[in-house]
Tab-separated table of C-alpha atoms in Angstrom:
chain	number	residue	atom	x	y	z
A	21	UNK	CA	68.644	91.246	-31.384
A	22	UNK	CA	71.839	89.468	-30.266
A	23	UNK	CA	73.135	86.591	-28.658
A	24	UNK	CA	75.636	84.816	-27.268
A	25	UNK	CA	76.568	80.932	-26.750
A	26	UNK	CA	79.578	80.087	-24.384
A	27	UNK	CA	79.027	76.469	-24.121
A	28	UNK	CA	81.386	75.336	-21.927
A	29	UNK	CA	80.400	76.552	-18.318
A	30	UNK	CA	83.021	74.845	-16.385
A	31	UNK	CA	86.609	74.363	-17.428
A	32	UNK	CA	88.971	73.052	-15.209
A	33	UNK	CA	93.064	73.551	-16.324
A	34	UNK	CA	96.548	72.874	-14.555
A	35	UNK	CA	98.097	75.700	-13.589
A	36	UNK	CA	100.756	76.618	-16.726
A	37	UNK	CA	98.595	74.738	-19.181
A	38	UNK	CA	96.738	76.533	-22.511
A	39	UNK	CA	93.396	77.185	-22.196
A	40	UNK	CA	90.773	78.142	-24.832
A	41	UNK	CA	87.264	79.398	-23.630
A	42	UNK	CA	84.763	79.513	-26.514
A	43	UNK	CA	82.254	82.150	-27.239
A	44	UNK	CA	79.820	82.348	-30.554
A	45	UNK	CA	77.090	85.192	-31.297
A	46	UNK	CA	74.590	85.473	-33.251
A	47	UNK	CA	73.256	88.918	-34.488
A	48	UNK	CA	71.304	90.421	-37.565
A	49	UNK	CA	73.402	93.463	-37.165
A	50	UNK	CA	77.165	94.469	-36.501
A	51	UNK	CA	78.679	94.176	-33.499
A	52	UNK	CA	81.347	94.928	-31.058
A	53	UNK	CA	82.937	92.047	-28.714
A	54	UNK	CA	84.037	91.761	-25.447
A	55	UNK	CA	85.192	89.687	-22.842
A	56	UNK	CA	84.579	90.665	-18.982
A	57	UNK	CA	86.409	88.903	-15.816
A	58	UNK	CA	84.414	87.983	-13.022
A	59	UNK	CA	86.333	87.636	-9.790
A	60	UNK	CA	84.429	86.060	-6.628
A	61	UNK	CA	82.330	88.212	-4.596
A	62	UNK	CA	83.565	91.276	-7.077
A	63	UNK	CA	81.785	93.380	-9.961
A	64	UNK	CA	83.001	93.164	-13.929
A	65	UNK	CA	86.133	94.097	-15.767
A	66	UNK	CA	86.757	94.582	-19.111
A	67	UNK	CA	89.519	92.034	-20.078
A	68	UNK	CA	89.629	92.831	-24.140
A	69	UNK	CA	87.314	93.814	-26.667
A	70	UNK	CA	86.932	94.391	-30.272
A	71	UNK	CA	85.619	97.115	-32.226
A	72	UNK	CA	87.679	96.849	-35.416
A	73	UNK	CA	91.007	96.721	-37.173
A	74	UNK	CA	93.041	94.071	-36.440
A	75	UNK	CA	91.251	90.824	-35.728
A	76	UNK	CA	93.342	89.891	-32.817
A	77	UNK	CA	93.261	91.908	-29.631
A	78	UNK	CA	95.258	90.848	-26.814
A	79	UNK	CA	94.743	91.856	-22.570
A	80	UNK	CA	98.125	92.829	-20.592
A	81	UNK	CA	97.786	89.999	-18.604
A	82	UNK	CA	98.472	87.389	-21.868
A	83	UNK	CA	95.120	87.011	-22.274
A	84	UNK	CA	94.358	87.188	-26.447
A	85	UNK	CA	90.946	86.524	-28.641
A	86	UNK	CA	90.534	86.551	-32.227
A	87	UNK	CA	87.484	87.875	-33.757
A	88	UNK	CA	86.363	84.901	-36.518
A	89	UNK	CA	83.217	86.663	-38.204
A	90	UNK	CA	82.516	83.648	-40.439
A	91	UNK	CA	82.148	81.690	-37.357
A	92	UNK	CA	81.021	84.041	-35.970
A	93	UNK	CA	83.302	82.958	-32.904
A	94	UNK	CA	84.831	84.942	-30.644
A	95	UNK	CA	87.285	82.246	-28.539
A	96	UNK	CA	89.434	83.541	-25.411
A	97	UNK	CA	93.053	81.949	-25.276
A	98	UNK	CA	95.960	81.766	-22.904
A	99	UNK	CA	99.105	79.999	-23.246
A	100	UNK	CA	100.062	79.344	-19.741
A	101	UNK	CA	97.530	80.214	-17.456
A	102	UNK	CA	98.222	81.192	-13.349
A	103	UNK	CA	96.426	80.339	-10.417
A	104	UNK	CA	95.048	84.514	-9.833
A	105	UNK	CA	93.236	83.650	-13.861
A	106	UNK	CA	90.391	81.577	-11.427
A	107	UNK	CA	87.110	83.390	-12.160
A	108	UNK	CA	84.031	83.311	-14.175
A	109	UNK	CA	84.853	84.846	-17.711
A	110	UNK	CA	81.855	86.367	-19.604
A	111	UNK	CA	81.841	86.811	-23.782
A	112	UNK	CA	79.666	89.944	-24.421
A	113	UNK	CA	78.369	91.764	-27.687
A	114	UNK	CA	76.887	95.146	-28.149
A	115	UNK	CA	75.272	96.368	-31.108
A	116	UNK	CA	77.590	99.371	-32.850
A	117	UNK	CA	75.142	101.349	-32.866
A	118	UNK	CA	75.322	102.026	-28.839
A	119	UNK	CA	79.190	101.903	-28.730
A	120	UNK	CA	80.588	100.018	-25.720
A	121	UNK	CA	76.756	99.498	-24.378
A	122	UNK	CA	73.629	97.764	-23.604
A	123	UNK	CA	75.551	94.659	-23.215
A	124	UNK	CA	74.482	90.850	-24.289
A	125	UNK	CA	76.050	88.585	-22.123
A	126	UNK	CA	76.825	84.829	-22.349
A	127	UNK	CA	76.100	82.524	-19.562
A	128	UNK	CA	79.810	82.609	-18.506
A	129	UNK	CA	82.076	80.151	-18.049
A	130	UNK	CA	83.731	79.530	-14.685
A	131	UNK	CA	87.455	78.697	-15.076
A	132	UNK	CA	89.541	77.011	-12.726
A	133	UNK	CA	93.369	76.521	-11.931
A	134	UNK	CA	94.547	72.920	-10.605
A	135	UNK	CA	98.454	73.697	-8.823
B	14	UNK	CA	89.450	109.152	-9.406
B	15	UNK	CA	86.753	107.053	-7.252
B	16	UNK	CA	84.863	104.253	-9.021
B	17	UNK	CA	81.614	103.054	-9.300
B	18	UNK	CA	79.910	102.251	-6.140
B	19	UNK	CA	76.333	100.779	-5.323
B	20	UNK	CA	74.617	100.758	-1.751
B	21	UNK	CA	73.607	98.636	0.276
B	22	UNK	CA	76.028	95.366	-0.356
B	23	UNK	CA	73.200	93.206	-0.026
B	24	UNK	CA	69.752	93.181	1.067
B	25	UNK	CA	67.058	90.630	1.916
B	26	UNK	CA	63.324	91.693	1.111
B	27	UNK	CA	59.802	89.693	1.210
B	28	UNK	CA	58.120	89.087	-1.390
B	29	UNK	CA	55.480	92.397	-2.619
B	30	UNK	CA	57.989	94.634	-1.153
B	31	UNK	CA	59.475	97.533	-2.758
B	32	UNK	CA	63.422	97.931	-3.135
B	33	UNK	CA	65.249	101.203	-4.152
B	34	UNK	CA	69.219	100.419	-5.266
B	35	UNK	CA	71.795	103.293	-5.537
B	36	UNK	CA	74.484	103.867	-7.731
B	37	UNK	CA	77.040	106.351	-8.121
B	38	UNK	CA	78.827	106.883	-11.465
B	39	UNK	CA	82.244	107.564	-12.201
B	40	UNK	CA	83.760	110.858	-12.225
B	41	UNK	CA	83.122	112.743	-15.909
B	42	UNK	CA	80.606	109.814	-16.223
B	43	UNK	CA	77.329	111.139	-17.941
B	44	UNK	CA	75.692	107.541	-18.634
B	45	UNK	CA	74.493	104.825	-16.266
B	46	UNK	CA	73.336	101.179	-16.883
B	47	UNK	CA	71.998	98.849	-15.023
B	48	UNK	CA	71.703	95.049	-15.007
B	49	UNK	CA	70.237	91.930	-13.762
B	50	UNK	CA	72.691	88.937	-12.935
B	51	UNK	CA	71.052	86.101	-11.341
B	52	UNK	CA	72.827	82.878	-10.082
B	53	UNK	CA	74.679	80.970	-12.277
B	54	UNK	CA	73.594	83.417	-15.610
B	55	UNK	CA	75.096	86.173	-17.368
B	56	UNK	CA	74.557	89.612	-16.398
B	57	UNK	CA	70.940	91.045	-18.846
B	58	UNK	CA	70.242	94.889	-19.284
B	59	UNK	CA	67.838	96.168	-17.496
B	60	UNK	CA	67.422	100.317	-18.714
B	61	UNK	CA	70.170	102.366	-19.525
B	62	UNK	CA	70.065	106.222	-18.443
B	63	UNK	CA	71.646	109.322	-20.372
B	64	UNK	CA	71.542	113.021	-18.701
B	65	UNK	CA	68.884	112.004	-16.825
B	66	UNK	CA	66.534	110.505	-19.560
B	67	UNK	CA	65.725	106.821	-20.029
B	68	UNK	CA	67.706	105.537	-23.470
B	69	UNK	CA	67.132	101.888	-24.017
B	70	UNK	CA	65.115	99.188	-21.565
B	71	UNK	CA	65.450	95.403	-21.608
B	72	UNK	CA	62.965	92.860	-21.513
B	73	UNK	CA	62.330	93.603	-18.306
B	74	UNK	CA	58.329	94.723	-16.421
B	75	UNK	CA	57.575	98.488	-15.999
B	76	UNK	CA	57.417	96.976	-12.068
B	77	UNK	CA	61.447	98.156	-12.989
B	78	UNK	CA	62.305	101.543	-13.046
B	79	UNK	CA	64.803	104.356	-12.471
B	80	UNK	CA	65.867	107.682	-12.076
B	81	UNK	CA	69.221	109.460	-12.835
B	82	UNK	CA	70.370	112.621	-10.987
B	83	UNK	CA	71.935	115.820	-12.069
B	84	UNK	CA	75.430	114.098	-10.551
B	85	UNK	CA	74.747	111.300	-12.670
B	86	UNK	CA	74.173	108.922	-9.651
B	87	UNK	CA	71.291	106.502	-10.228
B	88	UNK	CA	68.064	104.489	-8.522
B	89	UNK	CA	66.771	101.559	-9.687
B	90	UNK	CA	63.744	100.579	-8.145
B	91	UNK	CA	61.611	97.416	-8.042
B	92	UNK	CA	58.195	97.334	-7.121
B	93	UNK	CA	55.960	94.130	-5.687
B	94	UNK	CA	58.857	91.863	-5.404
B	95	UNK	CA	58.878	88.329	-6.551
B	96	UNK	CA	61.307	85.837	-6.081
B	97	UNK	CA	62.695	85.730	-9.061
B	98	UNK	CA	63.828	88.731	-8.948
B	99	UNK	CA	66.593	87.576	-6.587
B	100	UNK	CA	69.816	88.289	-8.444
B	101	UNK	CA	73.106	90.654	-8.081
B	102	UNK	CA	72.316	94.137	-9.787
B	103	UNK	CA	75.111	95.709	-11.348
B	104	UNK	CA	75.669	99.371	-11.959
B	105	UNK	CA	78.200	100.474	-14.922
B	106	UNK	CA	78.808	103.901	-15.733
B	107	UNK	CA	80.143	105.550	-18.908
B	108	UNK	CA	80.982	108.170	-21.498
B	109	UNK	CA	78.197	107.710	-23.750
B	110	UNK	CA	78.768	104.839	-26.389
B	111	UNK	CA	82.273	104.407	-24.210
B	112	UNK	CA	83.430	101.432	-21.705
B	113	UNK	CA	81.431	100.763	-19.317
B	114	UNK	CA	82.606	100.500	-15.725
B	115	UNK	CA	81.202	98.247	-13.469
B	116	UNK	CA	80.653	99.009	-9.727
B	117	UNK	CA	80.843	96.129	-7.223
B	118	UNK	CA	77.382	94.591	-7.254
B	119	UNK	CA	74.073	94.623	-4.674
B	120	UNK	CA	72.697	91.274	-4.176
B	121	UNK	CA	69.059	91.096	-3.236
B	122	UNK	CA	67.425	88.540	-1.712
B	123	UNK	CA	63.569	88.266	-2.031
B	124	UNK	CA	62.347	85.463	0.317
């Protein structure tokens, strides 16, 4: 079985600020890692996700996260972040065995932009 | 290419009813999941279906179950209602073992 810890569920940035949202698993098997955007009143959308190679995987919209498996961390970063990057960001993990699938999701964390 | 979409948008039920949710997959889609997000949580898996069969179920009561069509469309249906179950149900549809693609969402309210 897996998990998934994002402990900060509220983080409040200035708009053009970094921001880091932090996501740990824990999992007695190998897994794949995701992060999902959440807009308001809208379904999920696959922001980045990593299944292997490089340990850094980055979004087109600057978004980047870095796969730590010691730490088993998965943290979400953005230099400068814009007022549209309000939503509630979700880390996910699946177990490799069923691909991009049956989905463990953290408790999300609900990010918002100060102009 | 049309997405995923679920019907109805939302829908308030009484407690011991019976809902049926709908879901149609993606085009070329052969694999449907469904999940459980209630307020203020992460999304959980409920059951996942693949050409029709059941492959994989959450922790969730056999009072939760499903059907998948030839198409690949989906049901999920709940039986005697509690209030709990009050939560936004999301669809995502797939290649098998590929991303998933999730539709918009049906919130039920059980009152």
């Amino acid at each position: 079985a897996q998990s998934v810890t994002q402990l900060d569920s509220q983080v409040p940035v200035f708009e053009e600020a970094p921001v880091e949202l932090r996501c740990n698993y824990s999992s007695s098997v190998s897994v794949y890692l995701f992060w999902y955007v959440q807009y308001p009143n809208q379904g999920l959308q696959l922001l980045l996700k990593y299944l292997s190679g490089s340990t850094l995987v980055e979004s087109i919209n600057g978004f980047e996260a870095e796969f730590n498996k010691s730490q088993t961390s998965f943290h979400l970063r953005k230099p400068s972040v814009h007022i549209s990057d309000t939503a509630e960001y979700f880390c996910a993990v699946s177990d490799m065995r069923f691909g991009n699938e049956k989905l463990t999701f953290g408790t999300g964390t609900r990010l918002t932009i100060i102009p | 290419e049309t997405g995923v979409t679920q019907s109805p948008t939302h829908l308030i039920k009484t407690r011991g009813q019976q809902v049926t949710l709908r879901c149609s997959s993606q085009s070329g889609h052969n694999t449907v999941s469904w999940y459980q997000q209630a307020l203020g949580q992460g999304p959980q898996f409920i059951f996942q279906y693949y050409r029709e069969e059941e492959n994989g179920r959450g922790n969730f009561p056999p009072r939760f179950s499903g059907l998948q069509f030839p198409n690949y469309s989906s049901e999920l249906n709940v039986n005697a209602l509690e209030l709990d179950d009050s939560a936004l149900y999301l669809c995502a549809s797939s290649l098998q073992y590929n991303e998933q693609f999730f539709g918009p969402g049906t919130r039920l309210t059980v009152l």
